[in-house]
mmCIF file of C-alpha atoms in Angstrom:
data_model
loop_
_atom_site.group_PDB
_atom_site.id
_atom_site.type_symbol
_atom_site.label_atom_id
_atom_site.label_comp_id
_atom_site.label_asym_id
_atom_site.label_seq_id
_atom_site.Cartn_x
_atom_site.Cartn_y
_atom_site.Cartn_z
ATOM 1 C CA MET A 1 3.994 21.686 -9.043
ATOM 2 C CA ALA A 2 4.006 18.127 -7.325
ATOM 3 C CA ASN A 3 7.472 17.392 -9.421
ATOM 4 C CA LEU A 4 9.319 20.968 -8.562
ATOM 5 C CA LEU A 5 8.174 20.275 -4.890
ATOM 6 C CA VAL A 6 9.727 16.453 -4.635
ATOM 7 C CA CYS A 7 12.972 18.448 -6.338
ATOM 8 C CA GLN A 8 13.568 20.679 -3.668
ATOM 9 C CA LEU A 9 12.224 18.626 -1.142
ATOM 10 C CA PHE A 10 15.084 15.928 -2.308
ATOM 11 C CA GLY A 11 17.645 18.596 -2.673
ATOM 12 C CA LEU A 12 17.435 19.916 0.654
ATOM 13 C CA ASP A 13 17.083 16.579 2.103
ATOM 14 C CA ASN A 14 20.615 15.457 0.673
ATOM 15 C CA LEU A 15 22.044 18.805 0.886
ATOM 16 C CA LEU A 16 24.299 18.065 3.867
ATOM 17 C CA SER A 17 25.796 14.756 2.059
ATOM 18 C CA LEU A 18 26.462 17.115 -1.108
ATOM 19 C CA MET A 19 28.628 19.367 1.302
ATOM 20 C CA ARG A 20 30.446 16.638 2.774
ATOM 21 C CA LEU A 21 31.468 15.396 -0.979
ATOM 22 C CA GLN A 22 32.448 18.590 -1.899
ATOM 23 C CA ASN A 23 34.597 19.162 1.264
ATOM 24 C CA ASP A 24 38.213 17.825 0.608
ATOM 25 C CA GLU A 25 39.281 17.421 4.107
ATOM 26 C CA TYR A 26 36.128 15.510 4.861
ATOM 27 C CA VAL A 27 36.537 12.811 1.638
ATOM 28 C CA LYS A 28 40.403 12.303 2.806
ATOM 29 C CA CYS A 29 39.423 11.485 6.025
ATOM 30 C CA GLN A 30 36.604 8.910 4.820
ATOM 31 C CA SER A 31 39.674 7.554 2.845
ATOM 32 C CA LYS A 32 42.003 6.969 5.879
ATOM 33 C CA LEU A 33 39.369 5.229 7.951
ATOM 34 C CA VAL A 34 38.947 2.660 5.068
ATOM 35 C CA SER A 35 42.682 1.649 5.433
ATOM 36 C CA LYS A 36 43.633 -1.384 7.795
ATOM 37 C CA SER A 37 47.002 0.229 8.441
ATOM 38 C CA ILE A 38 45.811 2.903 10.725
ATOM 39 C CA SER A 39 45.827 2.390 14.529
ATOM 40 C CA LYS A 40 42.878 2.924 16.765
ATOM 41 C CA GLU A 41 44.143 5.984 18.076
ATOM 42 C CA THR A 42 44.631 7.690 14.603
ATOM 43 C CA GLN A 43 41.346 6.174 13.742
ATOM 44 C CA LYS A 44 39.497 8.156 17.040
ATOM 45 C CA ASP A 45 41.227 11.370 15.889
ATOM 46 C CA ILE A 46 39.927 10.983 12.498
ATOM 47 C CA LYS A 47 36.559 10.396 13.481
ATOM 48 C CA GLU A 48 36.421 13.687 15.998
ATOM 49 C CA ARG A 49 37.971 15.499 13.141
ATOM 50 C CA MET A 50 34.875 14.563 10.849
ATOM 51 C CA LYS A 51 32.512 15.192 13.497
ATOM 52 C CA GLU A 52 33.871 18.936 13.844
ATOM 53 C CA ILE A 53 33.873 19.247 9.927
ATOM 54 C CA ASP A 54 30.127 18.027 10.491
ATOM 55 C CA LYS A 55 29.215 20.943 12.656
ATOM 56 C CA GLU A 56 30.898 23.399 10.636
ATOM 57 C CA LEU A 57 28.789 21.799 7.490
ATOM 58 C CA LEU A 58 25.643 21.874 9.600
ATOM 59 C CA ALA A 59 26.240 25.519 10.460
ATOM 60 C CA ARG A 60 26.469 26.297 6.773
ATOM 61 C CA LYS A 61 23.396 24.420 5.846
ATOM 62 C CA ALA A 62 21.435 26.376 8.629
ATOM 63 C CA GLU A 63 22.591 29.572 6.910
ATOM 64 C CA ILE A 64 21.487 28.367 3.294
ATOM 65 C CA ALA A 65 18.083 26.720 4.510
ATOM 66 C CA GLN A 66 17.137 28.721 7.659
ATOM 67 C CA LYS A 67 13.510 27.476 7.351
ATOM 68 C CA SER A 68 11.839 23.999 7.482
ATOM 69 C CA PRO A 69 12.170 21.840 4.526
ATOM 70 C CA LEU A 70 8.216 22.097 3.387
ATOM 71 C CA THR A 71 8.784 26.121 3.942
ATOM 72 C CA PHE A 72 12.030 26.135 2.208
ATOM 73 C CA ALA A 73 10.596 24.430 -0.522
ATOM 74 C CA TYR A 74 7.082 25.908 -0.728
ATOM 75 C CA ARG A 75 9.125 29.692 -1.229
ATOM 76 C CA ALA A 76 11.277 28.291 -3.761
ATOM 77 C CA ILE A 77 8.657 27.490 -6.070
ATOM 78 C CA LYS A 78 5.543 29.679 -5.148
ATOM 79 C CA ASP A 79 6.433 32.304 -7.530
ATOM 80 C CA SER A 80 7.137 30.024 -10.421
ATOM 81 C CA HIS A 81 4.977 30.456 -13.724
ATOM 82 C CA TYR A 82 3.610 27.230 -12.947
ATOM 83 C CA ALA A 83 1.944 28.526 -9.806
ATOM 84 C CA LYS A 84 0.900 32.138 -10.904
ATOM 85 C CA ASP A 85 -2.910 30.769 -11.921
ATOM 86 C CA LEU A 86 -3.012 28.082 -9.284
ATOM 87 C CA PRO A 87 -5.511 28.624 -6.232
ATOM 88 C CA SER A 88 -3.456 29.041 -2.693
ATOM 89 C CA ASP A 89 -6.225 26.179 -1.531
ATOM 90 C CA ILE A 90 -4.908 24.042 -3.909
ATOM 91 C CA PHE A 91 -1.282 24.818 -3.998
ATOM 92 C CA ASN A 92 -1.327 24.247 0.035
ATOM 93 C CA THR A 93 -3.135 20.941 -0.021
ATOM 94 C CA LEU A 94 -0.831 19.627 -2.820
ATOM 95 C CA LYS A 95 2.337 20.702 -0.718
ATOM 96 C CA GLN A 96 0.832 18.790 2.315
ATOM 97 C CA ASP A 97 0.149 15.754 0.036
ATOM 98 C CA VAL A 98 3.768 15.586 -1.722
ATOM 99 C CA PHE A 99 5.472 16.233 1.629
ATOM 100 C CA LYS A 100 3.895 13.353 3.630
ATOM 101 C CA HIS A 101 4.237 10.935 0.580
ATOM 102 C CA PHE A 102 8.112 11.910 0.648
ATOM 103 C CA ASN A 103 8.629 11.403 4.481
ATOM 104 C CA GLU A 104 6.460 8.318 4.418
ATOM 105 C CA THR A 105 8.788 6.645 1.769
ATOM 106 C CA LYS A 106 12.159 7.824 2.459
ATOM 107 C CA LYS A 107 13.334 4.767 3.862
ATOM 108 C CA GLU A 108 12.253 2.694 1.201
ATOM 109 C CA GLN A 109 14.074 5.065 -1.395
ATOM 110 C CA LEU A 110 17.171 4.440 0.571
ATOM 111 C CA ARG A 111 16.795 0.973 0.677
ATOM 112 C CA GLY A 112 16.175 0.689 -3.132
ATOM 113 C CA GLU A 113 12.842 -0.546 -2.854
ATOM 114 C CA ARG A 114 11.189 2.538 -4.458
ATOM 115 C CA SER A 115 12.248 5.338 -6.678
ATOM 116 C CA LEU A 116 11.542 8.996 -5.934
ATOM 117 C CA ALA A 117 7.997 9.746 -6.726
ATOM 118 C CA THR A 118 6.964 11.247 -10.307
ATOM 119 C CA TYR A 119 3.877 12.923 -10.865
ATOM 120 C CA LYS A 120 1.923 12.544 -14.183
ATOM 121 C CA ARG A 121 -0.098 14.523 -15.615
ATOM 122 C CA GLY A 122 -3.882 13.497 -14.551
ATOM 123 C CA ILE A 123 -3.370 13.432 -10.972
ATOM 124 C CA PRO A 124 -6.094 14.208 -8.826
ATOM 125 C CA ILE A 125 -6.671 18.209 -7.872
ATOM 126 C CA PRO A 126 -6.340 18.312 -4.470
ATOM 127 C CA PHE A 127 -8.477 20.882 -2.099
ATOM 128 C CA SER A 128 -9.587 21.237 1.508
ATOM 129 C CA LEU A 129 -13.306 20.598 2.216
ATOM 130 C CA MET A 130 -13.339 24.135 4.218
ATOM 131 C CA LYS A 131 -15.104 27.872 3.749
ATOM 132 C CA LYS A 132 -15.105 28.168 0.023
ATOM 133 C CA ASN A 133 -15.761 24.449 -0.843
ATOM 134 C CA VAL A 134 -18.133 22.999 0.819
ATOM 135 C CA ILE A 135 -20.923 19.665 -0.059
ATOM 136 C CA VAL A 136 -24.642 20.657 0.259
ATOM 137 C CA SER A 137 -28.065 19.181 0.241
ATOM 138 C CA GLU A 138 -30.973 20.651 -1.349
ATOM 139 C CA GLY A 139 -33.712 18.004 -0.863
ATOM 140 C CA ASP A 140 -32.575 14.579 -2.655
ATOM 141 C CA ASN A 141 -29.412 16.078 -4.405
ATOM 142 C CA TYR A 142 -26.204 16.931 -3.179
ATOM 143 C CA TYR A 143 -23.999 19.761 -4.557
ATOM 144 C CA LEU A 144 -20.377 20.804 -4.397
ATOM 145 C CA THR A 145 -19.475 24.298 -4.345
ATOM 146 C CA TRP A 146 -15.939 24.777 -5.692
ATOM 147 C CA PHE A 147 -14.511 28.040 -5.120
ATOM 148 C CA GLU A 148 -17.680 29.993 -5.202
ATOM 149 C CA GLU A 149 -17.636 30.023 -9.170
ATOM 150 C CA THR A 150 -18.327 26.382 -10.044
ATOM 151 C CA ARG A 151 -21.049 24.004 -8.669
ATOM 152 C CA PHE A 152 -20.999 20.224 -9.337
ATOM 153 C CA LYS A 153 -24.048 18.070 -8.762
ATOM 154 C CA LEU A 154 -23.172 14.563 -7.222
ATOM 155 C CA ASN A 155 -24.073 11.595 -9.505
ATOM 156 C CA PHE A 156 -24.008 8.379 -7.315
ATOM 157 C CA GLY A 157 -24.761 6.290 -10.286
ATOM 158 C CA LYS A 158 -25.792 2.849 -9.606
ATOM 159 C CA ASP A 159 -24.094 3.016 -5.869
ATOM 160 C CA HIS A 160 -23.143 -0.525 -5.549
ATOM 161 C CA SER A 161 -20.700 1.103 -2.477
ATOM 162 C CA ASN A 162 -23.568 2.781 -0.931
ATOM 163 C CA ASN A 163 -21.883 6.108 -1.257
ATOM 164 C CA ARG A 164 -25.230 8.056 -0.955
ATOM 165 C CA ALA A 165 -25.809 6.637 2.568
ATOM 166 C CA ILE A 166 -22.446 7.317 3.628
ATOM 167 C CA ILE A 167 -22.764 10.959 2.435
ATOM 168 C CA ASP A 168 -26.087 10.956 3.935
ATOM 169 C CA ASN A 169 -24.512 9.926 7.457
ATOM 170 C CA CYS A 170 -22.057 12.680 7.197
ATOM 171 C CA LEU A 171 -24.274 15.684 6.263
ATOM 172 C CA LYS A 172 -27.553 14.492 7.579
ATOM 173 C CA THR A 173 -27.212 12.114 10.551
ATOM 174 C CA ASN A 174 -23.708 13.236 11.478
ATOM 175 C CA LYS A 175 -22.738 9.551 12.385
ATOM 176 C CA TYR A 176 -19.805 9.777 9.799
ATOM 177 C CA LYS A 177 -17.404 12.735 9.808
ATOM 178 C CA LEU A 178 -16.306 13.976 6.596
ATOM 179 C CA GLY A 179 -12.800 14.635 6.287
ATOM 180 C CA SER A 180 -10.985 18.311 5.184
ATOM 181 C CA ALA A 181 -9.119 16.780 2.317
ATOM 182 C CA ALA A 182 -10.516 15.906 -0.800
ATOM 183 C CA LYS A 183 -9.762 15.539 -4.355
ATOM 184 C CA ILE A 184 -11.279 15.501 -7.912
ATOM 185 C CA GLN A 185 -9.936 13.312 -10.564
ATOM 186 C CA LEU A 186 -10.510 13.492 -14.123
ATOM 187 C CA LYS A 187 -10.571 10.265 -15.937
ATOM 188 C CA ASN A 188 -12.138 8.973 -19.268
ATOM 189 C CA LYS A 189 -13.548 12.579 -19.452
ATOM 190 C CA LYS A 190 -15.445 11.998 -16.336
ATOM 191 C CA LEU A 191 -14.941 13.832 -12.935
ATOM 192 C CA PHE A 192 -14.766 12.029 -9.711
ATOM 193 C CA LEU A 193 -15.251 13.258 -6.306
ATOM 194 C CA LEU A 194 -12.478 11.848 -3.891
ATOM 195 C CA VAL A 195 -13.445 12.354 -0.186
ATOM 196 C CA THR A 196 -12.309 10.828 3.035
ATOM 197 C CA VAL A 197 -14.696 9.726 5.947
ATOM 198 C CA ASP A 198 -13.992 9.098 9.537
ATOM 199 C CA ILE A 199 -16.487 6.169 10.500
ATOM 200 C CA PRO A 200 -16.407 5.481 14.100
ATOM 201 C CA GLU A 201 -15.450 1.680 15.235
ATOM 202 C CA THR A 202 -18.038 -0.927 15.393
ATOM 203 C CA LYS A 203 -18.092 -2.391 19.139
ATOM 204 C CA ASN A 204 -18.181 -5.970 19.070
ATOM 205 C CA THR A 205 -18.298 -8.772 21.619
ATOM 206 C CA ILE A 206 -14.841 -10.114 21.907
ATOM 207 C CA ILE A 207 -13.037 -13.161 24.059
ATOM 208 C CA LYS A 208 -9.788 -12.075 25.411
ATOM 209 C CA GLY A 209 -7.211 -13.866 24.022
ATOM 210 C CA LYS A 210 -8.896 -15.426 21.103
ATOM 211 C CA VAL A 211 -6.938 -14.969 17.540
ATOM 212 C CA MET A 212 -7.744 -16.072 14.291
ATOM 213 C CA GLY A 213 -5.096 -16.966 11.723
ATOM 214 C CA VAL A 214 -5.559 -16.123 8.400
ATOM 215 C CA ASP A 215 -3.416 -18.374 5.601
ATOM 216 C CA LEU A 216 -3.663 -17.021 1.919
ATOM 217 C CA GLY A 217 -2.821 -19.323 -0.593
ATOM 218 C CA VAL A 218 -3.109 -20.706 -4.116
ATOM 219 C CA VAL A 219 -5.264 -23.906 -3.717
ATOM 220 C CA HIS A 220 -7.513 -21.872 -1.287
ATOM 221 C CA PRO A 221 -7.519 -18.117 -1.432
ATOM 222 C CA ALA A 222 -8.011 -17.900 2.459
ATOM 223 C CA TYR A 223 -8.172 -20.856 5.170
ATOM 224 C CA LEU A 224 -9.225 -19.462 8.669
ATOM 225 C CA ALA A 225 -8.814 -21.025 12.183
ATOM 226 C CA VAL A 226 -8.402 -19.981 15.912
ATOM 227 C CA ASN A 227 -5.519 -20.579 18.111
ATOM 228 C CA ASP A 228 -7.820 -22.290 20.482
ATOM 229 C CA GLY A 229 -10.942 -23.795 19.361
ATOM 230 C CA PRO A 230 -12.828 -25.645 16.569
ATOM 231 C CA GLU A 231 -13.406 -22.779 14.444
ATOM 232 C CA ARG A 232 -12.668 -23.409 10.965
ATOM 233 C CA SER A 233 -13.279 -21.883 7.826
ATOM 234 C CA LEU A 234 -12.482 -21.996 4.127
ATOM 235 C CA ILE A 235 -12.833 -19.103 1.948
ATOM 236 C CA GLY A 236 -13.327 -18.786 -1.832
ATOM 237 C CA ASP A 237 -12.466 -20.869 -4.839
ATOM 238 C CA GLY A 238 -8.813 -21.319 -5.594
ATOM 239 C CA ASP A 239 -9.370 -22.883 -8.970
ATOM 240 C CA ALA A 240 -12.344 -20.926 -10.115
ATOM 241 C CA PHE A 241 -10.095 -17.676 -9.296
ATOM 242 C CA GLN A 242 -6.683 -18.721 -11.419
ATOM 243 C CA LYS A 243 -9.355 -20.635 -14.359
ATOM 244 C CA GLN A 244 -10.878 -16.862 -14.414
ATOM 245 C CA ARG A 245 -7.529 -14.925 -14.849
ATOM 246 C CA ASP A 246 -6.416 -17.534 -17.347
ATOM 247 C CA VAL A 247 -9.081 -16.397 -19.664
ATOM 248 C CA PHE A 248 -7.919 -12.794 -19.268
ATOM 249 C CA ARG A 249 -4.357 -14.085 -20.031
ATOM 250 C CA ARG A 250 -5.450 -15.729 -23.205
ATOM 251 C CA ARG A 251 -7.544 -12.622 -24.466
ATOM 252 C CA PHE A 252 -4.734 -10.492 -23.909
ATOM 253 C CA LYS A 253 -2.447 -13.014 -25.988
ATOM 254 C CA GLU A 254 -5.420 -12.683 -28.726
ATOM 255 C CA LEU A 255 -5.401 -9.118 -28.784
ATOM 256 C CA GLN A 256 -1.603 -8.566 -28.959
ATOM 257 C CA ARG A 257 -1.380 -10.965 -31.868
ATOM 258 C CA CYS A 258 -4.070 -8.768 -33.851
ATOM 259 C CA GLN A 259 -2.252 -5.545 -32.802
ATOM 260 C CA LEU A 260 0.853 -6.932 -34.669
ATOM 261 C CA THR A 261 -1.319 -7.456 -37.923
ATOM 262 C CA GLN A 262 -3.187 -4.245 -37.504
ATOM 263 C CA GLY A 263 -1.725 -1.455 -39.867
ATOM 264 C CA GLY A 264 -2.217 2.334 -39.541
ATOM 265 C CA HIS A 265 -4.596 4.216 -37.064
ATOM 266 C CA GLY A 266 -1.941 4.701 -34.543
ATOM 267 C CA ARG A 267 -0.679 2.981 -31.238
ATOM 268 C CA LYS A 268 -3.495 4.510 -29.036
ATOM 269 C CA HIS A 269 -6.246 3.263 -31.323
ATOM 270 C CA LYS A 270 -4.431 -0.438 -31.448
ATOM 271 C CA THR A 271 -4.202 -1.005 -27.833
ATOM 272 C CA LYS A 272 -7.634 0.453 -26.629
ATOM 273 C CA ALA A 273 -9.093 -2.876 -26.633
ATOM 274 C CA THR A 274 -6.259 -4.163 -24.464
ATOM 275 C CA GLU A 275 -6.599 -1.323 -22.155
ATOM 276 C CA ILE A 276 -10.251 -1.953 -21.872
ATOM 277 C CA LEU A 277 -9.843 -5.635 -20.868
ATOM 278 C CA ARG A 278 -7.240 -4.697 -18.342
ATOM 279 C CA GLY A 279 -9.411 -2.459 -16.745
ATOM 280 C CA LYS A 280 -11.987 -5.331 -16.732
ATOM 281 C CA GLU A 281 -9.337 -7.914 -15.156
ATOM 282 C CA ARG A 282 -8.335 -4.990 -12.599
ATOM 283 C CA ASN A 283 -11.911 -4.454 -11.471
ATOM 284 C CA TRP A 284 -12.695 -8.146 -11.188
ATOM 285 C CA VAL A 285 -9.646 -8.777 -8.972
ATOM 286 C CA GLN A 286 -10.548 -5.807 -6.914
ATOM 287 C CA THR A 287 -14.258 -7.107 -6.398
ATOM 288 C CA GLU A 288 -12.813 -10.400 -5.475
ATOM 289 C CA ASN A 289 -10.646 -9.262 -2.796
ATOM 290 C CA HIS A 290 -13.456 -7.181 -1.444
ATOM 291 C CA ARG A 291 -16.003 -9.963 -1.298
ATOM 292 C CA ILE A 292 -13.217 -12.411 0.384
ATOM 293 C CA SER A 293 -11.903 -9.772 2.883
ATOM 294 C CA ARG A 294 -15.499 -9.066 3.984
ATOM 295 C CA GLU A 295 -16.299 -12.558 4.556
ATOM 296 C CA ILE A 296 -13.171 -12.778 6.650
ATOM 297 C CA VAL A 297 -14.221 -9.995 8.769
ATOM 298 C CA ASN A 298 -17.502 -11.212 9.268
ATOM 299 C CA LEU A 299 -16.373 -14.608 10.209
ATOM 300 C CA ALA A 300 -13.993 -13.061 12.792
ATOM 301 C CA ILE A 301 -16.918 -10.639 14.477
ATOM 302 C CA ARG A 302 -19.023 -13.934 14.550
ATOM 303 C CA TRP A 303 -16.242 -16.012 16.253
ATOM 304 C CA LYS A 304 -15.648 -12.822 18.713
ATOM 305 C CA VAL A 305 -11.803 -12.680 18.277
ATOM 306 C CA GLU A 306 -9.935 -10.390 19.256
ATOM 307 C CA SER A 307 -7.035 -10.196 16.547
ATOM 308 C CA ILE A 308 -6.338 -11.340 13.455
ATOM 309 C CA GLN A 309 -2.995 -12.427 12.532
ATOM 310 C CA MET A 310 -1.526 -13.160 9.087
ATOM 311 C CA GLU A 311 1.852 -13.674 7.599
ATOM 312 C CA ASN A 312 4.236 -11.007 6.559
ATOM 313 C CA LEU A 313 4.722 -11.844 3.006
ATOM 314 C CA LYS A 314 6.892 -8.924 2.005
ATOM 315 C CA GLY A 315 9.741 -9.909 -0.069
ATOM 316 C CA PHE A 316 7.814 -13.432 -0.778
ATOM 317 C CA GLY A 317 9.285 -15.031 -4.163
ATOM 318 C CA LYS A 318 12.382 -12.471 -4.489
ATOM 319 C CA ASN A 319 16.126 -13.355 -3.946
ATOM 320 C CA SER A 320 18.648 -11.270 -2.321
ATOM 321 C CA GLU A 321 18.862 -8.808 -5.101
ATOM 322 C CA GLY A 322 15.295 -8.218 -4.728
ATOM 323 C CA GLU A 323 14.246 -9.646 -8.046
ATOM 324 C CA VAL A 324 11.380 -12.039 -8.465
ATOM 325 C CA GLU A 325 12.394 -15.882 -9.127
ATOM 326 C CA THR A 326 11.739 -17.602 -12.444
ATOM 327 C CA LYS A 327 9.631 -20.004 -10.238
ATOM 328 C CA HIS A 328 7.655 -17.517 -8.596
ATOM 329 C CA LYS A 329 6.932 -15.513 -11.602
ATOM 330 C CA ARG A 330 3.430 -17.124 -12.383
ATOM 331 C CA LEU A 331 2.298 -16.903 -9.092
ATOM 332 C CA LEU A 332 3.120 -13.522 -8.258
ATOM 333 C CA GLY A 333 1.629 -12.409 -11.394
ATOM 334 C CA ARG A 334 -1.626 -13.849 -10.352
ATOM 335 C CA TRP A 335 -1.726 -13.780 -6.698
ATOM 336 C CA SER A 336 -2.720 -10.265 -5.328
ATOM 337 C CA TYR A 337 -2.242 -11.000 -1.711
ATOM 338 C CA PHE A 338 -1.048 -7.554 -0.627
ATOM 339 C CA GLU A 339 -4.358 -5.961 -1.893
ATOM 340 C CA LEU A 340 -6.071 -8.752 0.114
ATOM 341 C CA GLN A 341 -4.307 -8.101 3.420
ATOM 342 C CA LYS A 342 -4.919 -4.277 3.042
ATOM 343 C CA ASN A 343 -8.552 -4.894 2.516
ATOM 344 C CA ILE A 344 -8.788 -7.122 5.487
ATOM 345 C CA GLU A 345 -6.845 -4.420 7.583
ATOM 346 C CA TYR A 346 -9.216 -1.556 6.987
ATOM 347 C CA LYS A 347 -12.297 -3.665 7.162
ATOM 348 C CA ALA A 348 -11.070 -5.373 10.834
ATOM 349 C CA GLN A 349 -10.056 -1.833 12.176
ATOM 350 C CA MET A 350 -13.851 -0.545 11.402
ATOM 351 C CA ALA A 351 -15.140 -3.673 13.465
ATOM 352 C CA GLY A 352 -12.494 -2.881 16.211
ATOM 353 C CA ILE A 353 -10.289 -6.026 15.385
ATOM 354 C CA LYS A 354 -6.687 -5.994 15.440
ATOM 355 C CA VAL A 355 -4.607 -6.775 12.360
ATOM 356 C CA VAL A 356 -1.060 -8.335 13.306
ATOM 357 C CA TYR A 357 1.616 -9.745 11.229
ATOM 358 C CA VAL A 358 3.656 -12.894 11.874
ATOM 359 C CA ASN A 359 6.930 -14.213 10.472
ATOM 360 C CA PRO A 360 6.051 -16.787 7.918
ATOM 361 C CA ALA A 361 9.090 -18.907 8.037
ATOM 362 C CA TYR A 362 7.979 -22.902 8.865
ATOM 363 C CA THR A 363 4.238 -21.955 9.344
ATOM 364 C CA SER A 364 3.530 -24.434 6.659
ATOM 365 C CA GLN A 365 5.954 -27.038 7.332
ATOM 366 C CA THR A 366 5.474 -27.655 11.130
ATOM 367 C CA CYS A 367 2.786 -29.757 12.631
ATOM 368 C CA HIS A 368 0.217 -27.504 14.675
ATOM 369 C CA VAL A 369 0.057 -30.562 17.209
ATOM 370 C CA CYS A 370 3.537 -30.909 18.265
ATOM 371 C CA GLY A 371 5.181 -28.594 16.592
ATOM 372 C CA LYS A 372 7.850 -30.588 15.107
ATOM 373 C CA LYS A 373 8.754 -30.332 11.069
ATOM 374 C CA GLY A 374 6.921 -32.688 8.680
ATOM 375 C CA ASP A 375 6.374 -33.378 5.243
ATOM 376 C CA ARG A 376 5.099 -31.255 2.463
ATOM 377 C CA THR A 377 5.792 -32.467 -0.883
ATOM 378 C CA GLU A 378 2.184 -32.011 -2.061
ATOM 379 C CA ARG A 379 0.809 -28.465 -2.347
ATOM 380 C CA ASP A 380 -2.104 -29.518 -0.596
ATOM 381 C CA THR A 381 -1.422 -32.180 2.164
ATOM 382 C CA PHE A 382 0.906 -31.995 5.181
ATOM 383 C CA ILE A 383 2.010 -35.087 6.868
ATOM 384 C CA CYS A 384 3.440 -35.382 10.430
ATOM 385 C CA LEU A 385 6.644 -37.442 10.687
ATOM 386 C CA ASN A 386 6.797 -37.542 14.454
ATOM 387 C CA THR A 387 6.112 -40.727 15.755
ATOM 388 C CA GLU A 388 5.076 -39.806 19.261
ATOM 389 C CA CYS A 389 2.280 -37.335 17.653
ATOM 390 C CA SER A 390 -1.256 -37.978 17.716
ATOM 391 C CA CYS A 391 -1.365 -36.758 14.013
ATOM 392 C CA TYR A 392 1.727 -39.025 12.804
ATOM 393 C CA GLY A 393 1.245 -40.487 9.284
ATOM 394 C CA LYS A 394 -1.888 -39.014 8.848
ATOM 395 C CA PRO A 395 -2.537 -36.697 5.798
ATOM 396 C CA GLN A 396 -4.115 -33.165 6.722
ATOM 397 C CA ASP A 397 -5.025 -30.221 4.901
ATOM 398 C CA ALA A 398 -1.784 -28.144 4.778
ATOM 399 C CA ASP A 399 -3.678 -24.954 4.895
ATOM 400 C CA MET A 400 -5.580 -25.486 7.708
ATOM 401 C CA ASN A 401 -2.402 -26.720 9.430
ATOM 402 C CA ALA A 402 -0.603 -23.523 8.308
ATOM 403 C CA ALA A 403 -3.883 -21.247 9.514
ATOM 404 C CA ILE A 404 -3.657 -22.512 13.262
ATOM 405 C CA ASN A 405 0.196 -22.300 12.853
ATOM 406 C CA ILE A 406 -0.112 -18.559 12.067
ATOM 407 C CA ALA A 407 -3.050 -18.030 14.949
ATOM 408 C CA ARG A 408 -0.915 -19.592 17.515
ATOM 409 C CA SER A 409 2.544 -17.928 16.418
ATOM 410 C CA LYS A 410 4.090 -15.489 19.030
ATOM 411 C CA ASN A 411 7.149 -14.507 16.158
ATOM 412 C CA ILE A 412 5.356 -10.746 15.767
ATOM 413 C CA VAL A 413 6.693 -8.820 12.877
ATOM 414 C CA LYS A 414 6.803 -5.157 13.731
#
């Protein structure tokens, strides 16, 4: 159903382009505009004619698809054999999810940064927590009544994430608000309930204009510094982080060698151990990112900063064609900076602290005292080359220098 919806939305979105390509006169006009021999007056006449053709094509498109793209796509597939046994609540929620994701990723698709979404078997089942589907409490237990015929008991397990406390605050104390959208995910023969919760921002004391810069790196996972003040802090152990990932990499290679020598049993049996190890590595990285981001936001609250500034690292390590450069493949294979930045974002938002991204150009190559370009031939050391600067010739921690520059940067990336 999701893939059918995407196909319909993509077709409608590109309907005008298809109609232009099928119009011989429009195509000829485009070819004439490319020619360098035509005069400016002729170019103007051709463009005017193309605008007229566009109006005609838009009128024809309106006749073909009179309703909104979402309504048209919904009507096109609601009578398909896929939809006959699907509850309308699930179908409507799925439709909204697909439409939202399609619109959010449209620009990235056009730039070639993302392909058209393909939904695979096992995607979460979306539904709304309204009327028929509700979470109710009976003593210390919680139950999800699903479409009046099914009743699930919520099992919180070891509950390292305090999910029970979150549900308590939604249903008993009303401190939090339970979102209307929810999903059920089937994974490893277990059912997981995914819900959204609106948690109000915590009001913390802030100092107006005080900014904390966060430099993410390999030597140190994160170095923190404020724009105007003595506060500095190093978060995490970069060597320990990389060594643990090396352990996972070596184990992967051993398992892959074993797979080549094993006979029979099929591919799924051979790759089971690799998939288990991959899941363990993923969980470990997620835990580390949550721990580091929590420490960063806690320090931001303690230092009473108004905002957190980080480098916009989109496209880092890639060439003009969007491919990862050879010298950066090892680094980007280990460094999950994007996930860490997202964790900092949502934790900071809950604490009422803004997160801003700045241009990363020269933040690690200029002196935070004089602003002149210095020497960073070594990865963890920066030396100012300005003879008039008080830091001239003195080795400085490169990450500390970069963090201060990030905190003071006015080159905001929107």
